[in-house]
PDB file of C-alpha atoms in Angstrom:
ATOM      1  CA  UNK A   1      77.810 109.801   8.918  1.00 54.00           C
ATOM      2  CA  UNK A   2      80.919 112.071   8.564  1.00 60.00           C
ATOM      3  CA  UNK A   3      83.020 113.448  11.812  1.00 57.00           C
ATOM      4  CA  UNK A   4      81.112 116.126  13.472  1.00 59.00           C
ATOM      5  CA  UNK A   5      77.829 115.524  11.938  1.00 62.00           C
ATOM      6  CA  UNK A   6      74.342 115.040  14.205  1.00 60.00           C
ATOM      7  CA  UNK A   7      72.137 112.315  13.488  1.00 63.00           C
ATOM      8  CA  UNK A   8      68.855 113.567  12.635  1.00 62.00           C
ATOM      9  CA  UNK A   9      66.628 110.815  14.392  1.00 69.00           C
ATOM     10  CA  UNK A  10      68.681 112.231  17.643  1.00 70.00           C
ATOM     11  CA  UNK A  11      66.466 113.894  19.716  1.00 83.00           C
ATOM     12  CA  UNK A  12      69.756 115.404  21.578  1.00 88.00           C
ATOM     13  CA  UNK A  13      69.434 119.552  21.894  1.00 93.00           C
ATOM     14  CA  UNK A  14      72.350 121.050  19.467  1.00 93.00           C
ATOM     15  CA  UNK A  15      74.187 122.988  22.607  1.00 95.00           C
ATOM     16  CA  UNK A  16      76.424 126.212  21.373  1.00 96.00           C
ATOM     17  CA  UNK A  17      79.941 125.284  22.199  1.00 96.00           C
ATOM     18  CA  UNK A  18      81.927 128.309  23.977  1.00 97.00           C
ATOM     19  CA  UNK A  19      82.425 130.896  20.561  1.00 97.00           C
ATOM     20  CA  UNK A  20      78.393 130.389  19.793  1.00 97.00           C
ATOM     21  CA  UNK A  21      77.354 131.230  23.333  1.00 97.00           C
ATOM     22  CA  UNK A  22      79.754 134.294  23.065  1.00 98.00           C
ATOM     23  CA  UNK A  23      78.386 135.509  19.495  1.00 96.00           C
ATOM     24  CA  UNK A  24      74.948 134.989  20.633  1.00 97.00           C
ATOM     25  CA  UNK A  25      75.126 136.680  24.220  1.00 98.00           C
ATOM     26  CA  UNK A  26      77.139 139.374  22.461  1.00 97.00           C
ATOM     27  CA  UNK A  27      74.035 140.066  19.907  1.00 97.00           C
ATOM     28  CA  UNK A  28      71.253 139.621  22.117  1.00 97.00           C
ATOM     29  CA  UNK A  29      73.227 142.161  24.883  1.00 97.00           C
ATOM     30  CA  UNK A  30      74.571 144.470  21.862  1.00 97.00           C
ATOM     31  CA  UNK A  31      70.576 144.646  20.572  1.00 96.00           C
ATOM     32  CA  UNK A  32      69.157 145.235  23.491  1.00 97.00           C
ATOM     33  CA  UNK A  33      71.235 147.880  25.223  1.00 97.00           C
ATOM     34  CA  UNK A  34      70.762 149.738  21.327  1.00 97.00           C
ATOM     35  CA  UNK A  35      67.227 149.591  21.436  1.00 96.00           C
ATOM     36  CA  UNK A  36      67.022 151.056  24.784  1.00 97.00           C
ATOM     37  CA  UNK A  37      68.909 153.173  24.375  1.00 97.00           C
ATOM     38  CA  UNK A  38      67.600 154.507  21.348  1.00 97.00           C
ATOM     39  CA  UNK A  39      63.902 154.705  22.670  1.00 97.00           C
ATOM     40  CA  UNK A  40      65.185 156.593  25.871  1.00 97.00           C
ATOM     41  CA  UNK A  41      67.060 158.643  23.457  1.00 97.00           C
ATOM     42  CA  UNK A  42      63.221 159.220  21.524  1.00 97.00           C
ATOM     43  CA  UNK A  43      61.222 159.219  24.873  1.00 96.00           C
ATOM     44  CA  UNK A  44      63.227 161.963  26.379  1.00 97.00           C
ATOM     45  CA  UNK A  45      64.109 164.378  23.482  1.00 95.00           C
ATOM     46  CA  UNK A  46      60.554 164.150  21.805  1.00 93.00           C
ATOM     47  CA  UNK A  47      58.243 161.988  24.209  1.00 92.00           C
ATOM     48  CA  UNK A  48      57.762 159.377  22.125  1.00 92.00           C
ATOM     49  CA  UNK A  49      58.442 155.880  22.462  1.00 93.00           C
ATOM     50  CA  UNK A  50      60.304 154.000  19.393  1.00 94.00           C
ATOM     51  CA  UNK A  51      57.589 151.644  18.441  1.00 93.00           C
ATOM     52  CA  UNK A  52      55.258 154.884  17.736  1.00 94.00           C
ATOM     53  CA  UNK A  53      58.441 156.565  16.097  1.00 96.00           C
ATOM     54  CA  UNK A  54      58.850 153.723  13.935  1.00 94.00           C
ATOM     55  CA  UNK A  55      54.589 153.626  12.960  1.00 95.00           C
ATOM     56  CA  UNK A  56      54.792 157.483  12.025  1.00 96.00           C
ATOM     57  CA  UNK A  57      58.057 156.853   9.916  1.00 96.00           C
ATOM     58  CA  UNK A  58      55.667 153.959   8.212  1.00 95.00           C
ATOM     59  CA  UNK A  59      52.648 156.111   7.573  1.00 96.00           C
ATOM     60  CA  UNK A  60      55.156 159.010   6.429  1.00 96.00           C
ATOM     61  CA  UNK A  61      56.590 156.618   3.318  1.00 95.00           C
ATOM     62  CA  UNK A  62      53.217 155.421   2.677  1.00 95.00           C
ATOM     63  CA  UNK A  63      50.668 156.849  -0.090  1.00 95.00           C
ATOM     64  CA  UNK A  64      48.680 159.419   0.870  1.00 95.00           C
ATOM     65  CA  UNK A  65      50.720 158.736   4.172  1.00 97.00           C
ATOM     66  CA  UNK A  66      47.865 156.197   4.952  1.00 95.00           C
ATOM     67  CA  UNK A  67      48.005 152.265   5.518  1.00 94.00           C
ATOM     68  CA  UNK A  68      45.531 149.606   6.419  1.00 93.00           C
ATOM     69  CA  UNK A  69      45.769 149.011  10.502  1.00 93.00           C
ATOM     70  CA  UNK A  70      46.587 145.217   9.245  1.00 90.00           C
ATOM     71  CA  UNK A  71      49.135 146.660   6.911  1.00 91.00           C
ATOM     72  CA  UNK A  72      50.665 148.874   9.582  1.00 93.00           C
ATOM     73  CA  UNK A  73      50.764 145.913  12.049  1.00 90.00           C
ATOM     74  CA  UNK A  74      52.663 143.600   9.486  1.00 87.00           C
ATOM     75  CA  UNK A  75      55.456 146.194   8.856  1.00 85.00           C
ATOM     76  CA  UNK A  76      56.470 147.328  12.264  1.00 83.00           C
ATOM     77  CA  UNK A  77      56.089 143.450  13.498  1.00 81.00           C
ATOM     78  CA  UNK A  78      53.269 144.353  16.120  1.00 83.00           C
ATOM     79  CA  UNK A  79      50.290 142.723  16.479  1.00 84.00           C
ATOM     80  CA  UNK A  80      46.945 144.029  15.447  1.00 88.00           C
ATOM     81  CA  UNK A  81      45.970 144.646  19.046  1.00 89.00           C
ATOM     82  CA  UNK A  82      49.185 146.169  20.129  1.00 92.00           C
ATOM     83  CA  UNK A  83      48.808 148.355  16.533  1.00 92.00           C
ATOM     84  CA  UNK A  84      45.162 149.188  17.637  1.00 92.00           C
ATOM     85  CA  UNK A  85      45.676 150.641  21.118  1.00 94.00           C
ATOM     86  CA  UNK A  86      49.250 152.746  19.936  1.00 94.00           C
ATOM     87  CA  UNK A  87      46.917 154.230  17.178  1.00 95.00           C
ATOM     88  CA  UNK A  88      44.429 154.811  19.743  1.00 95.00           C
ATOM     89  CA  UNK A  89      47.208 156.981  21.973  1.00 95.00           C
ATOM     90  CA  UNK A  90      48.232 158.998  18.712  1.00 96.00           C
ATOM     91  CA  UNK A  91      44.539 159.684  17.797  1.00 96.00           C
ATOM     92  CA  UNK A  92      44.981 161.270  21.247  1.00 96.00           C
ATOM     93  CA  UNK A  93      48.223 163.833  20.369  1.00 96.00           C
ATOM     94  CA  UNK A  94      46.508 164.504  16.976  1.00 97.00           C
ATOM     95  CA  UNK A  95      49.090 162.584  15.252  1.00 97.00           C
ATOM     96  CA  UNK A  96      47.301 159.567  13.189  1.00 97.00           C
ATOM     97  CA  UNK A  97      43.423 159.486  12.611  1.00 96.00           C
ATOM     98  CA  UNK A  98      41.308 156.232  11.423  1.00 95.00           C
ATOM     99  CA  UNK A  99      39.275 156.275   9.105  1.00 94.00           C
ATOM    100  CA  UNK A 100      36.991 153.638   7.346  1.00 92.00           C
ATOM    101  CA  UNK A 101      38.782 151.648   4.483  1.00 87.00           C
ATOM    102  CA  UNK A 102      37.139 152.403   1.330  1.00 83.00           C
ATOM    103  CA  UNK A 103      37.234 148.942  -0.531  1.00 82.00           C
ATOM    104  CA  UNK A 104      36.336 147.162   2.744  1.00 77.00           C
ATOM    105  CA  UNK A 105      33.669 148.562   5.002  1.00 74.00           C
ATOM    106  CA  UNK A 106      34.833 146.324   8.070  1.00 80.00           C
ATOM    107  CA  UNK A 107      38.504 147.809   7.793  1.00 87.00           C
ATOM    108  CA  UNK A 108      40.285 151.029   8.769  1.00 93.00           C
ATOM    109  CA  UNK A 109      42.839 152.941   7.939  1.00 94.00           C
ATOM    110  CA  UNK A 110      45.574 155.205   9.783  1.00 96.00           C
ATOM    111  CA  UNK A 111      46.110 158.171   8.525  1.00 97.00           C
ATOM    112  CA  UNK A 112      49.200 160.364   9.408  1.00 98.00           C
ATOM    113  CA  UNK A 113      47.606 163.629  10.196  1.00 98.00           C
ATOM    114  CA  UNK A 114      49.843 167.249   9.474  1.00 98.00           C
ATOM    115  CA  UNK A 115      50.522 167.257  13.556  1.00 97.00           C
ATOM    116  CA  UNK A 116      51.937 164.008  13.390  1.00 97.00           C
ATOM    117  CA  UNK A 117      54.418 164.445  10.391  1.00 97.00           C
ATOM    118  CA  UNK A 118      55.256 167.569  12.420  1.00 97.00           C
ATOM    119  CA  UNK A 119      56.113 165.653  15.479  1.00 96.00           C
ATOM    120  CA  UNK A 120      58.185 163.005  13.157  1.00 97.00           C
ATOM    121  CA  UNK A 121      59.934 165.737  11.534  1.00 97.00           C
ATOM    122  CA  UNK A 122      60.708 167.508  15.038  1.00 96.00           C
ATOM    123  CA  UNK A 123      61.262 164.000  16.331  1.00 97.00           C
ATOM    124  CA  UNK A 124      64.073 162.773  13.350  1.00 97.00           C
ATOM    125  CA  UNK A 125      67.236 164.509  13.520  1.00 97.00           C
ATOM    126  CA  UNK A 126      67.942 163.754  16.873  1.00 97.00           C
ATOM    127  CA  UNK A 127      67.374 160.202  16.163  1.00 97.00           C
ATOM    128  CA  UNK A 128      69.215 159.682  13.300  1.00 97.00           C
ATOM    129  CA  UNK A 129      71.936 161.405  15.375  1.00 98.00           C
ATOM    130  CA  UNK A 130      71.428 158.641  17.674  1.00 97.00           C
ATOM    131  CA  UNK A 131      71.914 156.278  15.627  1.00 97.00           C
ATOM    132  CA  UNK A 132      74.547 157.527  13.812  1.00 98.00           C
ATOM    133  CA  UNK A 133      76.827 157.694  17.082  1.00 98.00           C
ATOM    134  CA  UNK A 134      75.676 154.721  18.711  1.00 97.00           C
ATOM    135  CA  UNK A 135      75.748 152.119  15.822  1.00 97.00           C
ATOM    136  CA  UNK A 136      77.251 153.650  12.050  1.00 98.00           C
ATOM    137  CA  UNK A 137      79.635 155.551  13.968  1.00 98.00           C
ATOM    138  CA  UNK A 138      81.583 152.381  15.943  1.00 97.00           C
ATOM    139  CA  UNK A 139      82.031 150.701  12.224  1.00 97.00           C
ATOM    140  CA  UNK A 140      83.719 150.577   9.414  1.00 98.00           C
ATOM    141  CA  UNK A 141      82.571 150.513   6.247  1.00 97.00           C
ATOM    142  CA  UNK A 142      83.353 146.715   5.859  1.00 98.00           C
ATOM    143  CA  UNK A 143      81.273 146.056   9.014  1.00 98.00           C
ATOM    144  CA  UNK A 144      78.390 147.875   8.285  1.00 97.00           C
ATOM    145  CA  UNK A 145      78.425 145.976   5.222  1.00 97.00           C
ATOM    146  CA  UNK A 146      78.651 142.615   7.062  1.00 97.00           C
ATOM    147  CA  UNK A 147      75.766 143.684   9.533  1.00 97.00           C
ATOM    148  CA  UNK A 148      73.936 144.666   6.490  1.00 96.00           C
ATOM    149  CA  UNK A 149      74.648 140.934   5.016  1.00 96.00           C
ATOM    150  CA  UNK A 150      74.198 139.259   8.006  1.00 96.00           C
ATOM    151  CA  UNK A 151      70.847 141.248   9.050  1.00 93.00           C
ATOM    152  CA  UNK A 152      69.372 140.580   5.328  1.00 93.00           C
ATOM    153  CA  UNK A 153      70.404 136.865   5.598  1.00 93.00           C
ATOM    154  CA  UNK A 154      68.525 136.657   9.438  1.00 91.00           C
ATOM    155  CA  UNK A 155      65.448 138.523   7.878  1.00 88.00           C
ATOM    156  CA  UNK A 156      65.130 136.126   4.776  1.00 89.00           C
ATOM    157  CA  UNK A 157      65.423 132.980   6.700  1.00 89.00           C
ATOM    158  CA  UNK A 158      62.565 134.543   9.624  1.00 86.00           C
ATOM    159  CA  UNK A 159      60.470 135.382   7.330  1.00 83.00           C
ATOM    160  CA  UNK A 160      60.405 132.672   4.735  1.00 83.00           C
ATOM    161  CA  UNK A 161      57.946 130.893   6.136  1.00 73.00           C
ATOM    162  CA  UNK A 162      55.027 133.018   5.351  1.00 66.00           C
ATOM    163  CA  UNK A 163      54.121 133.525   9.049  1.00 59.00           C
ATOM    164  CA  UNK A 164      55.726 137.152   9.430  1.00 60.00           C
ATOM    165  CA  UNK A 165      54.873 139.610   6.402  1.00 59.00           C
ATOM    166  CA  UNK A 166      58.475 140.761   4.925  1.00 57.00           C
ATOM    167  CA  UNK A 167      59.970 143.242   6.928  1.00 59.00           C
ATOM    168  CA  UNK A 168      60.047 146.556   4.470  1.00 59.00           C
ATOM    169  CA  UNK A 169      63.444 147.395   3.530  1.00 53.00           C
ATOM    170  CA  UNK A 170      64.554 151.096   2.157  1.00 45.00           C
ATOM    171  CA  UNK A 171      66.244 149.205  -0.685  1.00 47.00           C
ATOM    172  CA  UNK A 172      65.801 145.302  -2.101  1.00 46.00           C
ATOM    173  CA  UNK A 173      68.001 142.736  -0.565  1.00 45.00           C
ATOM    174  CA  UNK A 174      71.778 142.129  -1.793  1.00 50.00           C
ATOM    175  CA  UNK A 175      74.230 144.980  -2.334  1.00 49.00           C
TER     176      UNK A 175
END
């Protein structure tokens, strides 16, 4: 075995030495302060919380702004039961209604209704603005590159293994 190499029999725990710890507090405090901050953002201006935001954006880019509930679970990385009751809220504003799949009788469909492309619509600028300032606006253009890079790289790897569905992207992977 080469200098600095790990036996694989070991059953030791690969500890992150002082710069991994760093990078990986760093992340997981950098991502979660974002994505509170951009659902309070959501929440307050337009009363809705991100994970809806983020299922209407879904249904909007969809055909006939409809998707299977299994297909709408799978591409905002929600289970089907945690899918299943935030439909069942937005049935409640008028934004999404269900109806029966047509080439499977025991499956339904959301359906972005008018209402709810309204509320997206009302809901996006502010947002985007959001983002803008809080994440494309504290980088450069060679960083935003990287954390494109380095997000496309994390999202291969977790979901090579067939257990997640692919996360849609707006574009394929690479540059």
């Amino acid at each position: 075995m080469a200098p600095g190499d790990t036996d694989p029999t070991t059953t030791d725990p690969r500890w992150l030495d002082p710069d991994e710890q760093r990078t990986w507090r760093g992340f997981l405090a950098a991502v979660q302060l974002l994505m509170d901050r951009v659902d309070r953002q959501l929440q307050h201006d337009s009363g809705v919380v991100h994970t809806y935001y983020e299922m209407l954006v879904r249904l909007s880019e969809a055909p006939g702004r409809s998707l299977r509930m299994s297909e709408l679970a799978d591409s905002s990385l929600s289970s089907r039961s945690r899918v299943s009751h935030a439909v069942a809220r937005m049935e409640e504003r008028g934004w999404i209604r269900r109806e029966a799949c047509a080439t499977d009788g025991r499956g339904f469909n959301a359906v972005l209704t008018d209402q709810g492309l309204k509320a997206l619509e009302a809901a996006a600028p502010a947002h985007v603005e959001t983002v803008r300032e809080l994440l494309f606006d504290q980088l450069d253009a060679e960083q935003q590159l990287q954390l494109r890079r380095i997000s496309e790289t994390l999202l291969q790897h977790l979901t090579a293994t067939g257990s997640v569905s692919p996360v849609p992207l707006v574009a394929p992977l690479g540059d």
